[in-house]
Short mmCIF file of C-alpha atoms in Angstrom, two decimals:
data_model
loop_
_atom_site.label_atom_id
_atom_site.label_comp_id
_atom_site.label_asym_id
_atom_site.label_seq_id
_atom_site.Cartn_x
_atom_site.Cartn_y
_atom_site.Cartn_z
CA UNK A 1 15.24 -33.53 -14.47
CA UNK A 2 12.51 -36.09 -15.32
CA UNK A 3 11.04 -35.71 -18.73
CA UNK A 4 7.76 -33.79 -18.49
CA UNK A 5 5.57 -33.98 -21.53
CA UNK A 6 2.34 -32.52 -20.33
CA UNK A 7 2.03 -28.78 -21.05
CA UNK A 8 0.10 -27.85 -17.85
CA UNK A 9 2.48 -30.00 -15.73
CA UNK A 10 5.46 -28.19 -17.04
CA UNK A 11 3.78 -24.77 -16.40
CA UNK A 12 3.26 -25.95 -12.86
CA UNK A 13 6.89 -27.01 -12.59
CA UNK A 14 7.90 -23.53 -13.74
CA UNK A 15 5.55 -21.91 -11.40
CA UNK A 16 7.04 -23.80 -8.45
CA UNK A 17 10.54 -22.74 -9.51
CA UNK A 18 9.26 -19.14 -9.63
CA UNK A 19 7.94 -19.50 -6.10
CA UNK A 20 11.18 -20.88 -4.77
CA UNK A 21 13.00 -17.91 -6.22
CA UNK A 22 10.48 -15.44 -4.82
CA UNK A 23 10.71 -17.10 -1.36
CA UNK A 24 14.45 -16.90 -1.29
CA UNK A 25 15.26 -13.66 -3.24
CA UNK A 26 11.94 -11.81 -3.40
CA UNK A 27 10.45 -10.46 -6.67
CA UNK A 28 13.77 -8.73 -7.36
CA UNK A 29 15.17 -12.16 -8.30
CA UNK A 30 12.21 -13.35 -10.38
CA UNK A 31 13.68 -12.48 -13.79
CA UNK A 32 12.83 -14.77 -16.70
CA UNK A 33 16.50 -15.77 -16.83
CA UNK A 34 16.69 -16.74 -13.16
CA UNK A 35 13.47 -18.69 -13.35
CA UNK A 36 14.60 -20.60 -16.39
CA UNK A 37 17.78 -21.59 -14.55
CA UNK A 38 15.90 -22.69 -11.42
CA UNK A 39 13.56 -24.75 -13.51
CA UNK A 40 16.44 -26.37 -15.42
CA UNK A 41 15.18 -25.00 -18.77
CA UNK A 42 16.70 -23.00 -21.55
CA UNK A 43 15.41 -19.45 -21.88
CA UNK A 44 13.83 -20.47 -25.14
CA UNK A 45 12.01 -23.42 -23.62
CA UNK A 46 10.74 -21.26 -20.78
CA UNK A 47 9.45 -18.64 -23.30
CA UNK A 48 7.44 -21.52 -24.91
CA UNK A 49 5.38 -21.77 -21.68
CA UNK A 50 5.41 -18.12 -20.63
CA UNK A 51 6.11 -15.77 -23.44
CA UNK A 52 6.08 -12.59 -21.30
CA UNK A 53 6.82 -11.42 -17.74
CA UNK A 54 3.10 -10.35 -17.67
CA UNK A 55 1.95 -13.94 -18.27
CA UNK A 56 4.25 -15.32 -15.67
CA UNK A 57 3.14 -12.72 -13.03
CA UNK A 58 -0.49 -13.38 -13.85
CA UNK A 59 0.15 -17.15 -13.33
CA UNK A 60 1.98 -16.64 -10.05
CA UNK A 61 -0.82 -14.24 -8.95
CA UNK A 62 -3.51 -16.69 -9.67
CA UNK A 63 -1.57 -19.32 -7.62
CA UNK A 64 -1.58 -16.84 -4.67
CA UNK A 65 -5.37 -16.53 -4.97
CA UNK A 66 -6.05 -20.25 -5.25
CA UNK A 67 -3.86 -21.05 -2.25
CA UNK A 68 -5.27 -18.34 -0.06
CA UNK A 69 -8.90 -19.42 -1.02
CA UNK A 70 -8.08 -22.97 0.00
CA UNK A 71 -6.70 -21.86 3.35
CA UNK A 72 -9.63 -19.65 4.07
CA UNK A 73 -12.02 -22.47 3.30
CA UNK A 74 -10.31 -24.61 5.84
CA UNK A 75 -10.59 -21.84 8.49
CA UNK A 76 -14.23 -21.28 7.78
CA UNK A 77 -14.86 -24.96 8.57
CA UNK A 78 -13.07 -24.87 11.83
CA UNK A 79 -14.77 -25.14 15.27
CA UNK A 80 -13.62 -21.89 16.83
CA UNK A 81 -15.37 -18.72 18.10
CA UNK A 82 -16.48 -16.23 15.46
CA UNK A 83 -14.03 -13.67 16.70
CA UNK A 84 -11.16 -16.18 16.44
CA UNK A 85 -12.38 -17.26 13.01
CA UNK A 86 -12.43 -13.55 11.83
CA UNK A 87 -8.89 -13.05 13.16
CA UNK A 88 -7.53 -16.17 11.48
CA UNK A 89 -9.08 -15.27 8.15
CA UNK A 90 -7.56 -11.74 8.33
CA UNK A 91 -4.19 -13.28 9.06
CA UNK A 92 -4.27 -14.93 5.71
CA UNK A 93 -4.19 -11.46 4.09
CA UNK A 94 -1.11 -10.14 5.75
CA UNK A 95 2.57 -11.36 5.73
CA UNK A 96 2.69 -13.14 9.07
CA UNK A 97 5.24 -15.69 7.78
CA UNK A 98 7.83 -16.16 5.06
CA UNK A 99 5.38 -17.76 2.73
CA UNK A 100 2.75 -15.06 3.11
CA UNK A 101 5.57 -12.46 2.63
CA UNK A 102 6.30 -13.99 -0.74
CA UNK A 103 2.61 -13.82 -1.63
CA UNK A 104 2.54 -10.18 -0.57
CA UNK A 105 5.54 -9.48 -2.83
CA UNK A 106 3.85 -11.11 -5.77
CA UNK A 107 0.59 -9.27 -5.05
CA UNK A 108 2.09 -5.80 -5.01
CA UNK A 109 4.45 -6.50 -7.90
CA UNK A 110 1.41 -7.54 -9.85
CA UNK A 111 -0.82 -4.62 -9.11
CA UNK A 112 1.98 -2.14 -9.82
CA UNK A 113 2.99 -3.89 -12.97
CA UNK A 114 -0.58 -3.78 -14.16
CA UNK A 115 -0.89 -0.09 -13.26
CA UNK A 116 2.28 1.08 -14.91
CA UNK A 117 2.83 -1.31 -17.84
CA UNK A 118 -0.72 -1.63 -19.15
CA UNK A 119 -3.32 0.78 -20.30
CA UNK A 120 -6.15 -1.00 -18.54
CA UNK A 121 -6.03 -1.91 -14.82
CA UNK A 122 -7.14 -5.24 -13.39
CA UNK A 123 -8.08 -4.15 -9.83
CA UNK A 124 -11.59 -5.59 -10.25
CA UNK A 125 -9.83 -8.94 -9.39
CA UNK A 126 -8.80 -7.75 -5.91
CA UNK A 127 -9.58 -10.69 -3.73
CA UNK A 128 -8.47 -8.98 -0.56
CA UNK A 129 -11.50 -6.68 -0.56
CA UNK A 130 -13.82 -9.62 -1.07
CA UNK A 131 -12.32 -11.52 1.96
CA UNK A 132 -12.55 -8.46 4.20
CA UNK A 133 -16.14 -7.90 3.18
CA UNK A 134 -16.98 -11.59 4.03
CA UNK A 135 -15.36 -11.08 7.47
CA UNK A 136 -17.28 -7.85 8.33
CA UNK A 137 -20.59 -9.30 6.97
CA UNK A 138 -20.01 -12.40 9.06
CA UNK A 139 -19.42 -10.36 12.21
CA UNK A 140 -22.59 -8.49 11.46
CA UNK A 141 -24.62 -11.57 10.83
CA UNK A 142 -23.32 -13.05 14.18
CA UNK A 143 -24.53 -9.77 15.75
CA UNK A 144 -21.09 -9.11 17.10
CA UNK A 145 -20.54 -5.62 15.62
CA UNK A 146 -21.10 -2.71 18.04
CA UNK A 147 -24.46 -1.04 17.66
CA UNK A 148 -24.55 1.87 15.20
CA UNK A 149 -21.59 0.61 13.14
CA UNK A 150 -21.66 1.53 9.41
CA UNK A 151 -20.93 -1.88 7.79
CA UNK A 152 -19.85 -0.43 4.43
CA UNK A 153 -17.49 2.12 6.12
CA UNK A 154 -16.11 -0.48 8.43
CA UNK A 155 -15.40 -2.73 5.51
CA UNK A 156 -13.39 0.03 3.75
CA UNK A 157 -11.56 0.87 6.99
CA UNK A 158 -10.50 -2.71 7.63
CA UNK A 159 -9.58 -3.14 3.92
CA UNK A 160 -7.32 -0.20 4.07
CA UNK A 161 -5.83 -1.34 7.40
CA UNK A 162 -5.07 -4.78 6.03
CA UNK A 163 -3.29 -3.61 2.90
CA UNK A 164 -1.51 -0.88 4.85
CA UNK A 165 -0.11 -3.53 7.17
CA UNK A 166 0.93 -5.65 4.24
CA UNK A 167 2.53 -2.70 2.47
CA UNK A 168 4.55 -1.62 5.54
CA UNK A 169 5.70 -5.25 6.30
CA UNK A 170 6.94 -5.49 2.79
CA UNK A 171 9.06 -2.28 3.01
CA UNK A 172 10.20 -2.47 6.57
CA UNK A 173 11.25 -5.69 8.25
CA UNK A 174 10.83 -4.14 11.68
CA UNK A 175 7.10 -3.89 10.81
CA UNK A 176 6.71 -7.52 9.78
CA UNK A 177 6.76 -9.04 13.25
CA UNK A 178 4.01 -11.72 13.41
CA UNK A 179 3.05 -10.73 17.03
CA UNK A 180 2.80 -7.14 16.17
CA UNK A 181 0.66 -7.67 13.10
CA UNK A 182 -1.71 -9.92 14.94
CA UNK A 183 -1.87 -7.50 17.85
CA UNK A 184 -3.02 -4.71 15.58
CA UNK A 185 -5.65 -6.81 13.85
CA UNK A 186 -6.94 -8.18 17.14
CA UNK A 187 -7.10 -4.68 18.69
CA UNK A 188 -8.91 -3.46 15.57
CA UNK A 189 -11.51 -6.35 15.76
CA UNK A 190 -12.04 -5.56 19.44
CA UNK A 191 -12.63 -1.92 18.67
CA UNK A 192 -15.46 -2.70 16.24
CA UNK A 193 -17.00 -5.63 18.19
CA UNK A 194 -19.34 -5.67 21.20
CA UNK A 195 -17.53 -6.45 24.44
CA UNK A 196 -19.61 -9.61 24.82
CA UNK A 197 -17.99 -11.00 21.61
CA UNK A 198 -14.55 -10.84 23.30
CA UNK A 199 -15.56 -12.61 26.52
CA UNK A 200 -16.74 -15.55 24.53
CA UNK A 201 -13.22 -16.21 23.26
CA UNK B 1 11.19 29.57 -23.48
CA UNK B 2 12.98 32.35 -21.54
CA UNK B 3 16.73 31.75 -21.12
CA UNK B 4 17.57 30.26 -17.81
CA UNK B 5 21.15 30.25 -16.86
CA UNK B 6 21.13 29.15 -13.26
CA UNK B 7 21.53 25.49 -12.62
CA UNK B 8 19.15 25.22 -9.68
CA UNK B 9 16.57 27.28 -11.40
CA UNK B 10 16.60 25.07 -14.40
CA UNK B 11 16.33 22.01 -12.23
CA UNK B 12 13.27 23.57 -10.66
CA UNK B 13 11.90 24.36 -14.13
CA UNK B 14 12.29 20.66 -15.06
CA UNK B 15 10.71 19.58 -11.73
CA UNK B 16 7.73 21.75 -12.54
CA UNK B 17 7.43 20.15 -15.92
CA UNK B 18 7.66 16.75 -14.30
CA UNK B 19 4.87 17.72 -11.97
CA UNK B 20 2.56 18.90 -14.82
CA UNK B 21 3.02 15.58 -16.54
CA UNK B 22 2.42 13.52 -13.43
CA UNK B 23 -0.77 15.65 -12.66
CA UNK B 24 -2.11 15.05 -16.16
CA UNK B 25 -0.91 11.56 -17.04
CA UNK B 26 0.23 10.03 -13.79
CA UNK B 27 3.60 8.40 -13.25
CA UNK B 28 3.03 6.34 -16.34
CA UNK B 29 3.73 9.43 -18.48
CA UNK B 30 6.80 10.57 -16.49
CA UNK B 31 9.44 9.18 -18.78
CA UNK B 32 12.62 11.11 -19.34
CA UNK B 33 11.64 11.64 -22.95
CA UNK B 34 8.17 13.13 -22.13
CA UNK B 35 9.62 15.32 -19.41
CA UNK B 36 12.24 16.75 -21.75
CA UNK B 37 9.52 17.61 -24.21
CA UNK B 38 7.31 19.37 -21.59
CA UNK B 39 10.30 21.32 -20.30
CA UNK B 40 11.22 22.39 -23.85
CA UNK B 41 14.67 20.76 -23.67
CA UNK B 42 16.50 18.18 -25.71
CA UNK B 43 17.00 14.79 -24.13
CA UNK B 44 20.75 15.57 -23.84
CA UNK B 45 20.08 18.82 -22.13
CA UNK B 46 17.73 17.21 -19.63
CA UNK B 47 20.31 14.49 -18.83
CA UNK B 48 22.73 17.25 -17.90
CA UNK B 49 20.41 18.16 -14.99
CA UNK B 50 19.11 14.67 -14.07
CA UNK B 51 21.30 11.91 -15.34
CA UNK B 52 19.02 9.11 -14.27
CA UNK B 53 15.38 8.22 -13.60
CA UNK B 54 16.49 7.62 -10.02
CA UNK B 55 17.77 11.16 -9.58
CA UNK B 56 14.65 12.69 -11.08
CA UNK B 57 12.35 10.54 -8.88
CA UNK B 58 14.39 11.48 -5.80
CA UNK B 59 14.02 15.18 -6.69
CA UNK B 60 10.25 14.84 -7.26
CA UNK B 61 10.01 12.93 -4.01
CA UNK B 62 11.78 15.61 -2.04
CA UNK B 63 9.47 18.23 -3.49
CA UNK B 64 6.48 16.18 -2.14
CA UNK B 65 7.99 16.20 1.27
CA UNK B 66 8.84 19.87 1.32
CA UNK B 67 5.34 20.81 0.12
CA UNK B 68 3.58 18.55 2.67
CA UNK B 69 5.71 19.83 5.44
CA UNK B 70 4.86 23.50 4.57
CA UNK B 71 1.07 22.64 4.48
CA UNK B 72 1.34 20.83 7.79
CA UNK B 73 3.09 23.73 9.49
CA UNK B 74 0.22 26.07 8.38
CA UNK B 75 -2.33 23.72 9.81
CA UNK B 76 -0.41 23.42 13.11
CA UNK B 77 -0.67 27.22 13.45
CA UNK B 78 -4.41 27.31 12.75
CA UNK B 79 -6.93 28.18 15.54
CA UNK B 80 -9.08 25.11 15.31
CA UNK B 81 -10.07 22.38 17.86
CA UNK B 82 -7.41 19.61 18.45
CA UNK B 83 -9.66 16.94 16.79
CA UNK B 84 -10.13 19.16 13.68
CA UNK B 85 -6.44 19.86 13.50
CA UNK B 86 -5.60 16.11 13.74
CA UNK B 87 -8.13 15.43 10.93
CA UNK B 88 -6.67 18.27 8.73
CA UNK B 89 -3.15 16.99 9.14
CA UNK B 90 -4.12 13.42 8.23
CA UNK B 91 -5.80 14.72 5.14
CA UNK B 92 -2.43 15.95 3.94
CA UNK B 93 -1.30 12.32 3.80
CA UNK B 94 -4.02 10.89 1.56
CA UNK B 95 -5.16 11.71 -2.00
CA UNK B 96 -8.19 13.90 -1.28
CA UNK B 97 -7.55 16.03 -4.41
CA UNK B 98 -5.86 15.86 -7.79
CA UNK B 99 -2.66 17.46 -6.45
CA UNK B 100 -2.35 15.04 -3.52
CA UNK B 101 -3.15 12.13 -5.88
CA UNK B 102 -0.08 13.12 -7.87
CA UNK B 103 1.94 13.17 -4.74
CA UNK B 104 0.66 9.76 -3.84
CA UNK B 105 1.69 8.49 -7.30
CA UNK B 106 5.14 9.88 -6.89
CA UNK B 107 5.48 8.53 -3.41
CA UNK B 108 4.50 4.90 -4.30
CA UNK B 109 6.50 4.96 -7.51
CA UNK B 110 9.52 6.08 -5.48
CA UNK B 111 9.25 3.44 -2.76
CA UNK B 112 8.79 0.61 -5.24
CA UNK B 113 11.48 1.98 -7.46
CA UNK B 114 13.84 1.91 -4.43
CA UNK B 115 12.80 -1.56 -3.45
CA UNK B 116 13.16 -3.23 -6.81
CA UNK B 117 15.87 -1.30 -8.53
CA UNK B 118 18.35 -0.83 -5.79
CA UNK B 119 20.12 -3.07 -3.33
CA UNK B 120 19.52 -0.90 -0.30
CA UNK B 121 16.17 0.55 0.63
CA UNK B 122 15.49 4.03 1.75
CA UNK B 123 12.39 3.56 3.87
CA UNK B 124 14.07 5.27 6.84
CA UNK B 125 12.99 8.46 5.09
CA UNK B 126 9.24 7.65 5.30
CA UNK B 127 7.74 10.96 6.40
CA UNK B 128 4.19 9.57 6.63
CA UNK B 129 5.03 7.58 9.73
CA UNK B 130 6.57 10.72 11.37
CA UNK B 131 3.50 12.75 10.75
CA UNK B 132 1.13 10.10 12.00
CA UNK B 133 3.25 9.83 15.14
CA UNK B 134 3.02 13.59 15.81
CA UNK B 135 -0.77 13.42 15.42
CA UNK B 136 -1.19 10.52 17.87
CA UNK B 137 1.26 12.03 20.36
CA UNK B 138 -0.53 15.37 20.06
CA UNK B 139 -3.94 13.74 20.85
CA UNK B 140 -2.37 12.02 23.86
CA UNK B 141 -0.77 15.24 25.15
CA UNK B 142 -4.15 16.88 24.82
CA UNK B 143 -5.56 13.98 26.86
CA UNK B 144 -8.10 13.21 24.17
CA UNK B 145 -7.21 9.56 23.57
CA UNK B 146 -9.51 7.00 25.27
CA UNK B 147 -8.21 5.60 28.50
CA UNK B 148 -6.06 2.46 28.16
CA UNK B 149 -5.07 3.17 24.59
CA UNK B 150 -1.67 1.78 23.55
CA UNK B 151 -0.07 4.81 21.95
CA UNK B 152 2.53 2.88 19.95
CA UNK B 153 0.01 0.39 18.62
CA UNK B 154 -2.44 3.11 17.76
CA UNK B 155 0.31 4.90 15.85
CA UNK B 156 1.04 1.72 13.84
CA UNK B 157 -2.69 1.15 13.22
CA UNK B 158 -3.34 4.68 11.95
CA UNK B 159 -0.07 4.56 9.91
CA UNK B 160 -1.28 1.36 8.17
CA UNK B 161 -4.74 2.85 7.68
CA UNK B 162 -3.50 6.03 6.10
CA UNK B 163 -1.20 4.29 3.57
CA UNK B 164 -3.90 1.68 2.85
CA UNK B 165 -6.32 4.41 2.06
CA UNK B 166 -3.72 6.07 -0.26
CA UNK B 167 -2.90 2.76 -1.92
CA UNK B 168 -6.51 1.95 -2.61
CA UNK B 169 -7.32 5.47 -3.94
CA UNK B 170 -4.39 5.15 -6.30
CA UNK B 171 -5.58 1.87 -7.76
CA UNK B 172 -9.29 2.29 -7.77
CA UNK B 173 -10.96 5.69 -8.58
CA UNK B 174 -14.17 4.64 -6.88
CA UNK B 175 -12.18 4.62 -3.64
CA UNK B 176 -10.71 8.08 -4.02
CA UNK B 177 -13.83 10.12 -3.23
CA UNK B 178 -12.77 12.98 -0.93
CA UNK B 179 -15.88 12.60 1.22
CA UNK B 180 -15.38 8.81 1.65
CA UNK B 181 -11.79 9.24 2.68
CA UNK B 182 -12.44 11.95 5.15
CA UNK B 183 -15.36 10.01 6.60
CA UNK B 184 -13.12 6.96 7.22
CA UNK B 185 -10.40 9.13 8.93
CA UNK B 186 -12.95 10.96 11.01
CA UNK B 187 -14.63 7.80 12.16
CA UNK B 188 -11.22 6.25 13.00
CA UNK B 189 -10.31 9.40 15.09
CA UNK B 190 -13.69 9.15 16.86
CA UNK B 191 -13.00 5.50 17.63
CA UNK B 192 -9.73 6.26 19.44
CA UNK B 193 -10.75 9.54 21.13
CA UNK B 194 -12.81 10.22 24.23
CA UNK B 195 -16.43 11.24 23.47
CA UNK B 196 -15.73 14.62 25.16
CA UNK B 197 -13.19 15.33 22.45
CA UNK B 198 -15.87 15.12 19.77
CA UNK B 199 -18.37 17.36 21.53
CA UNK B 200 -15.86 20.15 21.66
CA UNK B 201 -15.84 20.31 17.81
#
């Protein structure tokens, strides 16, 4: 292993090792011991950078957010129809591939960890709701929502749908087929949008 | 405490103590130690009836299922419109009151416990999917679904919606308002049913 002197750089190195483990073994394998081994560090050295499981999870969680935000920014800049854009953004929130499945694992492990191990909860930080809200607001601004839609209720409904899909994919591989997930999201968007929005695609 | 000699009766007594704790403190408080205290038993005596956290969770989980099944049977027998019946059954699956919130806590704790502590998963036993399937099949048999609806896809969509609602209510009290949850379910049913179905209510 090359000598790494910079503190942040080594944390990043550890975070990457953590991700490799989660990708291959799921959160189940992400013990401090396994991560130290994967990163080529002693347990003591690892603890110097992340003293608790909490700190490590928070770091992995922030990585999920940063990466998703980057991808969503790229989609927002793309030259596709509003409906397609909405669908592509929603796909960033559900486990449609191995990488996003790892992100989903981290996300759920994080929120449950926060709920059961801590006194305070950190759900204010839920980025999924924010993204869903942006999508529904965007469809409304583009005048694509069906007349009479309650924007706030539709945001809650889509938010619940997205996290329900993620939850089920996590627990049941038969439910994590990429085609199936996209089909559900697409049919949901169609049900809340004017029929004109669809023919523009 | 009255003397209880029967094994099953004492297990039930412990299960009731477990439920009181979950109702008042959530799953966070449901440690073996707290349960023993609430049941008026020593830790050793409790372990005689439930040797592991796993066994206790499974027992609590089965209680959730039995109770929900009883309630759903009563609703099925009621003389209300099909739409109303569908909505009432769906309300049994989401935390619209303190009791159902406790059931939701047990349910999620159980599935996450099974996922992360065991090698095999037990998601085959997911009764929520079965109930949702019964509801959508029932609406179809009553010819209330909009023409062209994909029954299998609509079942998946409603299943994800119901568990997403439950998940969010669990993590964010602002999302657990009874009125809000019923409103989302009602509006979802309206969006998949013929308009004639609604005027019959």
